[in-house]
GROMACS .gro file of C-alpha atoms in nm:
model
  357
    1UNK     CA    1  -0.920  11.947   5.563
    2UNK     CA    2  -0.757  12.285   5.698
    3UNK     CA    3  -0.598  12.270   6.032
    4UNK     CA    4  -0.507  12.552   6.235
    5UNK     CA    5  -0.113  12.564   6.286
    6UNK     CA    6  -0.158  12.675   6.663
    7UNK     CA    7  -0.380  12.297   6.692
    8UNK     CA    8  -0.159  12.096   6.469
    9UNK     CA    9   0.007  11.911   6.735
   10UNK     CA   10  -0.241  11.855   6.969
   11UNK     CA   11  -0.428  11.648   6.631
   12UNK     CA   12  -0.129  11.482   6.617
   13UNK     CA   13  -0.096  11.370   6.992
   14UNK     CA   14  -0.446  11.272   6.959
   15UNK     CA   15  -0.334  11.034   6.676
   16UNK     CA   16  -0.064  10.890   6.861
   17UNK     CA   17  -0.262  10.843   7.141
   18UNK     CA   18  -0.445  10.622   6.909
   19UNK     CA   19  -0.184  10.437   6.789
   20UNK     CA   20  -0.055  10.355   7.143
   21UNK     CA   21  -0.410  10.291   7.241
   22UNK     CA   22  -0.470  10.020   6.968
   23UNK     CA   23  -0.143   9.881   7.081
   24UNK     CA   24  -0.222   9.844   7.395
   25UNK     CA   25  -0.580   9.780   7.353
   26UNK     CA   26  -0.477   9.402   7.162
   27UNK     CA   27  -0.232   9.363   7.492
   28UNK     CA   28  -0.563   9.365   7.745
   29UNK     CA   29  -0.903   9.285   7.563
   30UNK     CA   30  -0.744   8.881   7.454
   31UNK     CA   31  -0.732   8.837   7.765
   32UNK     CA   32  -1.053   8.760   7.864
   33UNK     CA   33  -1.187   8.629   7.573
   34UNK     CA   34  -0.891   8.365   7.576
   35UNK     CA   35  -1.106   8.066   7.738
   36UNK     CA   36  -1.387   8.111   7.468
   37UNK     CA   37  -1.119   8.125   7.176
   38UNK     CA   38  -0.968   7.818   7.334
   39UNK     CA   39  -1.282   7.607   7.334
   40UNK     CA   40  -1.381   7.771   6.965
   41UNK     CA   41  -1.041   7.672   6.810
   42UNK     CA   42  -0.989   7.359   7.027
   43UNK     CA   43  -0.638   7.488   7.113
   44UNK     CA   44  -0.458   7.357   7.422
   45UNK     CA   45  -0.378   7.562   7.717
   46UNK     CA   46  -0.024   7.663   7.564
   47UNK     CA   47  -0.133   7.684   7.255
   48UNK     CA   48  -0.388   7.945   7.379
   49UNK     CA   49  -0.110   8.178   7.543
   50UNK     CA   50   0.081   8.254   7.206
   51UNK     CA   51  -0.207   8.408   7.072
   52UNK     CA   52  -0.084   8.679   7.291
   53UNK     CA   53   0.272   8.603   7.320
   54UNK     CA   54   0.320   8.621   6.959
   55UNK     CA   55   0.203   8.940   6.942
   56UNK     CA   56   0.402   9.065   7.180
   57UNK     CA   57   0.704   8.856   7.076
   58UNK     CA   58   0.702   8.995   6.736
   59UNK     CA   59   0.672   9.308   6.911
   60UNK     CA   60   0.947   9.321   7.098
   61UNK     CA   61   1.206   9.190   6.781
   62UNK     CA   62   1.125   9.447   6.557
   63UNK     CA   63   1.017   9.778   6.744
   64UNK     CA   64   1.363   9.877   6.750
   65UNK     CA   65   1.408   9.826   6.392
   66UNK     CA   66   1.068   9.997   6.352
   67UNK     CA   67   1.201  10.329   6.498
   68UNK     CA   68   1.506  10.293   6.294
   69UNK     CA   69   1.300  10.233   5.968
   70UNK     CA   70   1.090  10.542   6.080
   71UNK     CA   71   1.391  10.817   6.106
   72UNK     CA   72   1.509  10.678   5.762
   73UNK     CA   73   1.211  10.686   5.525
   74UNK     CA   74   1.003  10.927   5.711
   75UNK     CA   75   0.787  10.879   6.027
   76UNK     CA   76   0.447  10.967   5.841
   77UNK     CA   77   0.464  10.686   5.581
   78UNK     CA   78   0.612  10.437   5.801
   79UNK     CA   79   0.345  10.453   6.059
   80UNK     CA   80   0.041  10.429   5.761
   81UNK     CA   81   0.187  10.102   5.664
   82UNK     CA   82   0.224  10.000   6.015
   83UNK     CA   83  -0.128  10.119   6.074
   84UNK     CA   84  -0.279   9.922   5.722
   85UNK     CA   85  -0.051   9.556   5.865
   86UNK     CA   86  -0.200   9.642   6.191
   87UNK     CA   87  -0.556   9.692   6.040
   88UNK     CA   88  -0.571   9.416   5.792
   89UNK     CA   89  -0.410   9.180   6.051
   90UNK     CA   90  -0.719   9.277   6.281
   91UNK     CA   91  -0.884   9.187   6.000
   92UNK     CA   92  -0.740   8.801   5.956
   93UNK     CA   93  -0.758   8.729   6.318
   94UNK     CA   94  -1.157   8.805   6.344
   95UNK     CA   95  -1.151   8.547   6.037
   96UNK     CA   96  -0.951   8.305   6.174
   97UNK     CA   97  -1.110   7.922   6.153
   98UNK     CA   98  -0.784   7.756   6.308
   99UNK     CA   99  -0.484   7.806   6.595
  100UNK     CA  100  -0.239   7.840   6.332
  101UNK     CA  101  -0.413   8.125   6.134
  102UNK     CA  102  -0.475   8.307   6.463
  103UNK     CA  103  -0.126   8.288   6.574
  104UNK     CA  104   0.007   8.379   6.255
  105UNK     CA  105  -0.240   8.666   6.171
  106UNK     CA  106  -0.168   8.779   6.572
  107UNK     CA  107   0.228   8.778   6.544
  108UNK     CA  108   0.139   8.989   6.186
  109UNK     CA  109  -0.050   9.203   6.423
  110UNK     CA  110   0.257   9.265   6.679
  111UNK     CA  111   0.450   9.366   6.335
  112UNK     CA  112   0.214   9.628   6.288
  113UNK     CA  113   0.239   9.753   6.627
  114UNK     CA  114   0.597   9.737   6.600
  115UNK     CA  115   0.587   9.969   6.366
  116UNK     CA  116   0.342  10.194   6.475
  117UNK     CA  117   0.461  10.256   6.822
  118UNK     CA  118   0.812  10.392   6.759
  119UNK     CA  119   0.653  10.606   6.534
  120UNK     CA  120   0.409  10.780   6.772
  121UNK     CA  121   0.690  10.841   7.050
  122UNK     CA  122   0.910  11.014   6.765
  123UNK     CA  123   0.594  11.223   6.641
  124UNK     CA  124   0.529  11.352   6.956
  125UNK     CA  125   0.904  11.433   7.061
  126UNK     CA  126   0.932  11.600   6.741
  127UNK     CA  127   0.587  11.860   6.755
  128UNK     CA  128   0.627  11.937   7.109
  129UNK     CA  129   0.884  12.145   7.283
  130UNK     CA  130   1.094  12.032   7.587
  131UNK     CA  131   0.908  12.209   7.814
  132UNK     CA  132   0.605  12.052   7.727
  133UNK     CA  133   0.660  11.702   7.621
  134UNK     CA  134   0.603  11.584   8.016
  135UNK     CA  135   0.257  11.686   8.005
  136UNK     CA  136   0.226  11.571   7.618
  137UNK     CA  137   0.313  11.191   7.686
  138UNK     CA  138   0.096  11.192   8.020
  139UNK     CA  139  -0.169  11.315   7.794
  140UNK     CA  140  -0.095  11.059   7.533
  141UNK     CA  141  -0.057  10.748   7.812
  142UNK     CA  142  -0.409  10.864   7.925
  143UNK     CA  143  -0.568  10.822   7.583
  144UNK     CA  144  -0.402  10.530   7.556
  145UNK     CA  145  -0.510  10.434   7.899
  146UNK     CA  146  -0.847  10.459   7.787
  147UNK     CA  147  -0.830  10.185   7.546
  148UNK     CA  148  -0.614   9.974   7.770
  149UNK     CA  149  -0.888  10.038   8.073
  150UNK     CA  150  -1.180   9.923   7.831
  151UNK     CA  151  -0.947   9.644   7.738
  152UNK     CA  152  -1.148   9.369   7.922
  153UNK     CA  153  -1.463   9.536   7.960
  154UNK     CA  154  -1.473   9.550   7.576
  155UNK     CA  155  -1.317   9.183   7.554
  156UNK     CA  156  -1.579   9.045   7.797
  157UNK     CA  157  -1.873   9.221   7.603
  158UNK     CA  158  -1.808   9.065   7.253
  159UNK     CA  159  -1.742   8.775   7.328
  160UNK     CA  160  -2.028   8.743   7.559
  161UNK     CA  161  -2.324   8.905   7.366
  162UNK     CA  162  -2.178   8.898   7.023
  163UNK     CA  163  -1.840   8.672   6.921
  164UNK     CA  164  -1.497   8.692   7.047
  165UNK     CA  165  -1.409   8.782   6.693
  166UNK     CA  166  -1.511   9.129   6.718
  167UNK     CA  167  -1.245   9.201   6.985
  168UNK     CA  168  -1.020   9.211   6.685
  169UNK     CA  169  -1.268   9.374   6.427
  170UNK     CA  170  -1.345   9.657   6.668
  171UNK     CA  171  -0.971   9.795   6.556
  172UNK     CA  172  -1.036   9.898   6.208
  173UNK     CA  173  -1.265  10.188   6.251
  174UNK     CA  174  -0.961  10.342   6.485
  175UNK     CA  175  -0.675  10.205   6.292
  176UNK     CA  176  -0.865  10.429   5.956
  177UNK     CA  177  -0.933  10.726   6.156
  178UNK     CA  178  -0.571  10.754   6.301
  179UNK     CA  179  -0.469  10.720   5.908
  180UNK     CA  180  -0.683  11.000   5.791
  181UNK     CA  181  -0.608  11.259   6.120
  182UNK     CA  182  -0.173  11.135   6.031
  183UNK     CA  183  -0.236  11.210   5.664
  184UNK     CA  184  -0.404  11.562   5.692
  185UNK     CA  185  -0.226  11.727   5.962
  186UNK     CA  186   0.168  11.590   5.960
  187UNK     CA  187   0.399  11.789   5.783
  188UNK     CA  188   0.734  11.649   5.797
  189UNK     CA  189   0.957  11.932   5.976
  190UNK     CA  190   1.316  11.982   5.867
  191UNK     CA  191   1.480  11.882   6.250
  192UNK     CA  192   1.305  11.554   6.141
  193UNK     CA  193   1.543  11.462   5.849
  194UNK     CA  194   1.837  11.214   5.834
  195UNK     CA  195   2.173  11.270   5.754
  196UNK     CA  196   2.238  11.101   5.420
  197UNK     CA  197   2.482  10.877   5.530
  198UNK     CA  198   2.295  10.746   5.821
  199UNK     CA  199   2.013  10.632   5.608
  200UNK     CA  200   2.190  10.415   5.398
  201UNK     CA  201   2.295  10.191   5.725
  202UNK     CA  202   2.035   9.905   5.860
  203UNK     CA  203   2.169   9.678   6.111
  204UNK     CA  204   2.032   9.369   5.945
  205UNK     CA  205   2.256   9.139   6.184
  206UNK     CA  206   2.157   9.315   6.476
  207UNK     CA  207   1.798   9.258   6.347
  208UNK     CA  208   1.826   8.930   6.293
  209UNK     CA  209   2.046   8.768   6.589
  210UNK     CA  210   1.795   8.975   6.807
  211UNK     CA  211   1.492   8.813   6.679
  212UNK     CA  212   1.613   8.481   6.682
  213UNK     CA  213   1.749   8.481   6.989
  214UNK     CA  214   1.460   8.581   7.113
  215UNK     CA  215   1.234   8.348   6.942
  216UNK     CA  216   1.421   8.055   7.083
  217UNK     CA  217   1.466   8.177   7.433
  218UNK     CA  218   1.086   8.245   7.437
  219UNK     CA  219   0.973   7.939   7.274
  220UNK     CA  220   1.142   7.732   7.529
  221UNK     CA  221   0.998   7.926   7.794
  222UNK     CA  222   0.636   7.863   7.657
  223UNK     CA  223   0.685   7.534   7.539
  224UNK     CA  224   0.898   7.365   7.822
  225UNK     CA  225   0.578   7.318   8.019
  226UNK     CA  226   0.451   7.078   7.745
  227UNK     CA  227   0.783   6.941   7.634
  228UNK     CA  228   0.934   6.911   7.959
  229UNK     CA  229   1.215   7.084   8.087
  230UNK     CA  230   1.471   6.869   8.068
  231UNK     CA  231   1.379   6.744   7.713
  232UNK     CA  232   1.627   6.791   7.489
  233UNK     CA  233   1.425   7.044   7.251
  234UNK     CA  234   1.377   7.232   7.511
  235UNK     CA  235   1.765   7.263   7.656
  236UNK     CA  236   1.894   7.347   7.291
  237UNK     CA  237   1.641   7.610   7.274
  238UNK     CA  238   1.752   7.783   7.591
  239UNK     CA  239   2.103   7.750   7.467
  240UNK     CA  240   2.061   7.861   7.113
  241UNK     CA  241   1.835   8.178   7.256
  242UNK     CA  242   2.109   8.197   7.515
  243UNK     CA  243   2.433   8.280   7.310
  244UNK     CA  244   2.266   8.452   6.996
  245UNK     CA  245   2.161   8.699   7.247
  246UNK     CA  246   2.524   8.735   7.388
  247UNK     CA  247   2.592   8.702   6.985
  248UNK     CA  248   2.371   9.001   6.949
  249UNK     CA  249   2.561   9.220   7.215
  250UNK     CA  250   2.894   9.161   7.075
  251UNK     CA  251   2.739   9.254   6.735
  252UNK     CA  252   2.544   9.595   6.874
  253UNK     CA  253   2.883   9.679   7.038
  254UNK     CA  254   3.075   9.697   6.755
  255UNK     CA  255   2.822   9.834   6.516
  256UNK     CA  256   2.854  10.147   6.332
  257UNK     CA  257   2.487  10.246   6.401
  258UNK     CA  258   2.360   9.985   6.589
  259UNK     CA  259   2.033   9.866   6.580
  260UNK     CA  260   2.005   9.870   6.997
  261UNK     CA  261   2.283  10.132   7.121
  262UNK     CA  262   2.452   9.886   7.449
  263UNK     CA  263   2.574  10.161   7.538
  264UNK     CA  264   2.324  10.351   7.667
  265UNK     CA  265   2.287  10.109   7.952
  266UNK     CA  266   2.603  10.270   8.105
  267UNK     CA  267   2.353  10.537   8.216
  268UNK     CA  268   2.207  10.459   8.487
  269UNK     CA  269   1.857  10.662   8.378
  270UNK     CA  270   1.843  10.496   8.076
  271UNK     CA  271   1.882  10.151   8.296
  272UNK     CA  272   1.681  10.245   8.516
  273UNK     CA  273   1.374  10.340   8.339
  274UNK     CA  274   1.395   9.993   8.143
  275UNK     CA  275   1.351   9.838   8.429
  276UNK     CA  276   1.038  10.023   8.478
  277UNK     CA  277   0.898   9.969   8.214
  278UNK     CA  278   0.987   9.591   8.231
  279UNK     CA  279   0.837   9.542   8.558
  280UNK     CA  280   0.474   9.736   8.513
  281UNK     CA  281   0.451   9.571   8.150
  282UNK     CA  282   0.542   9.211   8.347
  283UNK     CA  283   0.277   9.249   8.635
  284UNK     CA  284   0.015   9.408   8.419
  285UNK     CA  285   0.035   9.120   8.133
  286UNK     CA  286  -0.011   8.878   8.464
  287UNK     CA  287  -0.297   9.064   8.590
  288UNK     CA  288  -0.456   9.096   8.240
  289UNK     CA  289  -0.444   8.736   8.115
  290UNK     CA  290  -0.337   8.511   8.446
  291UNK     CA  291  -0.638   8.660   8.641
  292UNK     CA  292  -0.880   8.642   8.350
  293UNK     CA  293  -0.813   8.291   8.307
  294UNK     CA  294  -0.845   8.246   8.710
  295UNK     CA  295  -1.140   8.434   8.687
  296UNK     CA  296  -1.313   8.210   8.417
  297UNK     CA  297  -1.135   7.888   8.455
  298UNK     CA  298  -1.092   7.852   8.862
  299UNK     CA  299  -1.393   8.074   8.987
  300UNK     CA  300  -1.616   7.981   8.686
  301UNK     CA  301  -1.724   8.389   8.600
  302UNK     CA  302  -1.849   8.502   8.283
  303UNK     CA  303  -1.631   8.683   8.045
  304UNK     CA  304  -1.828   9.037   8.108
  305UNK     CA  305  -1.773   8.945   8.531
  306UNK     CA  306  -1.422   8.861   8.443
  307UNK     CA  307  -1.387   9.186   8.218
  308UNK     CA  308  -1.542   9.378   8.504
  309UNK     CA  309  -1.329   9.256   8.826
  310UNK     CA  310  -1.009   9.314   8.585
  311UNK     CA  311  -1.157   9.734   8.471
  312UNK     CA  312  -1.036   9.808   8.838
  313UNK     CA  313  -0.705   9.731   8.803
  314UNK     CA  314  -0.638   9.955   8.486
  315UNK     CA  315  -0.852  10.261   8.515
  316UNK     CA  316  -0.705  10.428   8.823
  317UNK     CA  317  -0.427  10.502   8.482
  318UNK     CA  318  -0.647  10.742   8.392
  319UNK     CA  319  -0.678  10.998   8.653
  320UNK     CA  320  -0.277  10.985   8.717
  321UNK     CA  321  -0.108  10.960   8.364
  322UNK     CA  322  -0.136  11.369   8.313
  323UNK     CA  323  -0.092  11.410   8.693
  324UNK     CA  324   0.245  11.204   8.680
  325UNK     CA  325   0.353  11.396   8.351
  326UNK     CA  326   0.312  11.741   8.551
  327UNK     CA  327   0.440  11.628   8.841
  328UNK     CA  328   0.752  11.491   8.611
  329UNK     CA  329   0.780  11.819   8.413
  330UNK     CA  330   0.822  12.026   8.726
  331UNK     CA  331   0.989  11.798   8.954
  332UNK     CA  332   1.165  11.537   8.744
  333UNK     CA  333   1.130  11.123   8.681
  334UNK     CA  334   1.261  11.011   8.962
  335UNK     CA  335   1.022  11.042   9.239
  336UNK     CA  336   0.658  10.982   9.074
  337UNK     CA  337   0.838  10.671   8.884
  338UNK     CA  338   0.975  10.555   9.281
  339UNK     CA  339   0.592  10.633   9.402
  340UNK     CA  340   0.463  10.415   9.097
  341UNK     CA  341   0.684  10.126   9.144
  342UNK     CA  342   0.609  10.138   9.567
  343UNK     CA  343   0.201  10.132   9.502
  344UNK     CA  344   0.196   9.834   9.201
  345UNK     CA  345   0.468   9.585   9.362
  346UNK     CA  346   0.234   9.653   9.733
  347UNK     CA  347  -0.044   9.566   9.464
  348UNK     CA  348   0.115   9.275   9.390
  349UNK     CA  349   0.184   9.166   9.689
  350UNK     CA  350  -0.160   9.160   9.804
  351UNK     CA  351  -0.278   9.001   9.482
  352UNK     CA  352  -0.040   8.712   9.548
  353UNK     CA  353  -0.056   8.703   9.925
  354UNK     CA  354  -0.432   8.754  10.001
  355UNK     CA  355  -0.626   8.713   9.713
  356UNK     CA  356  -0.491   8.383   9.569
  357UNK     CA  357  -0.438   8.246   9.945
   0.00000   0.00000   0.00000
């Protein structure tokens, strides 16, 4: 397959807008299908919310160690492994016959993305220019928006019409077209290497005290409503999660090449774009499963209604994702990210205030 030089990159931001659209496709489409996969497995309400907290869980432990892995064995090799654990995870999860299968295969699935999503913010930094890498990641969050808007749509049609199964099946012919498009048009650039020395260190401590802490923070969180919250599991969990995270700090502080650089929370852009992204990621994951479940549970809708009612909330993403990149290349961050946090928390508001009254 010849590609034209001048086109390269714009295959390759295609690609990535596949990879973050798979990602985020497995964030929105269990949603909706959650009550039917419930009832199918005979899970219990909690039970029901890991199969999408352990996917994002396992997520959020290794994707730092994901882009780390990436710069040190080369981005184009570490994303087609994260793209066949991904796949073959999609795979295991359409199979699934228990809970405990599901989960698993789902928190293999976060691993995946883990992987995968470092990888497609590096490609893209790397093939574009300064100049142009505003418009490049609006034009990747809009592909990506795509899958995310079809989310529960796509969620509420399977399960409906065919079997909630295929909301993880209908991955694989995306996860082995990103593969082929990666494998015929990357071409690792020099600019892209590692120094020697700084691929020999891993910050397998960082790694580690980071997921665990995690894990045990979150798994009191989730499981405190079933174990109670004064129960003793639950209070060691919050403790242990508590100082392994502080544990984690100290370590990243001192590291050599950290796994998570604490420093860079001294600036306050860094900060403050965290916090951005903490707060859209935490009202869209309660908009995407909380008022799927309200929708099916509480107000009795089908899962294509449901799937329907929740499509409004996510498309509007795809008219302004370029229009915010331009507006950031030419005017900077600061102001569309203020206008984007002043429109979803009024959302919000109105959701919780008016709606749910």
């Amino acid at each position: 397959m010849h590609i034209d030089e001048s086109k390269r990159k714009w295959w390759i931001l295609a690609a990535m807008g596949g990879v973050l659209g798979v990602a985020m496709l497995d964030e929105t489409v269990v949603g909706v299908a959650l009550p039917t996969i419930r009832h199918d497995l005979g899970m219990s309400q909690v039970a029901s919310h890991w199969v999408i907290n352990a996917y994002m869980l396992v997520f959020t432990g290794f994707v730092a160690a994901g882009g780390r892995f990436g710069d040190i064995f080369g981005h184009r090799g570490f994303c087609i492994l994260g793209l066949a654990i991904f796949g073959l995870a999609s795979l295991a999860c359409g199979f699934a016959q228990d809970s405990a299968s599901l989960i698993t295969a789902r928190a293999i699935q976060g691993l995946g993305a883990a992987i995968i999503f470092p990888a497609s913010i590096a490609m893209i930094t790397i093939v574009f220019p300064p100049e142009q890498r505003g418009l490049a990641f609006g034009i990747n969050t809009t592909i990506a928006g795509v899958f995310m808007s079809l989310g529960p749509l796509v969620g509420g049609f399977f399960t409906e019409v065919l079997s909630w199964r295929w909301i993880f099946w209908v991955n694989l012919p995306f996860v082995a077209a990103i593969a082929l498009v990666v494998l015929a048009t990357w071409v690792q650039p020099k600019r892209d290497s590692v120094p020697k020395q700084a691929t020999q260190s891993i910050d397998y401590r960082g790694l580690v005290t980071l997921v665990v802490g995690l894990s045990a923070l979150v798994t009191a969180l989730m499981q405190g409503v079933e174990w109670g919250w004064s129960a003793p599991s639950t209070l060691t969990l919050l403790a242990v999660g508590a100082i392994v995270l502080m544990l984690f700090t100290g370590i990243e502080s001192r590291a050599t090449e950290p796994m998570v650089d604490i420093g860079l929370f001294r600036n306050a852009t860094f900060t403050g774009s965290n916090l951005v992204a903490f707060i859209l990621q935490f009202n869209k994951i309660t908009v995407i499963v909380f008022v799927a479940l309200f929708l099916q549970d509480v107000v009795h809708k089908s899962p294509i209604v449901a799937g329907s009612a929740l499509l409004v909330g996510v498309a509007p993403s795809l008219v302004t994702s370029t229009f915010a990149g331009r507006l950031t290349d030419r005017y900077g961050a600061r102001w569309p990210s203020l206008a984007g946090l002043l429109i979803n928390g009024s959302a919000m508001l109105w959701i919780g205030l008016v709606v749910f009254e």
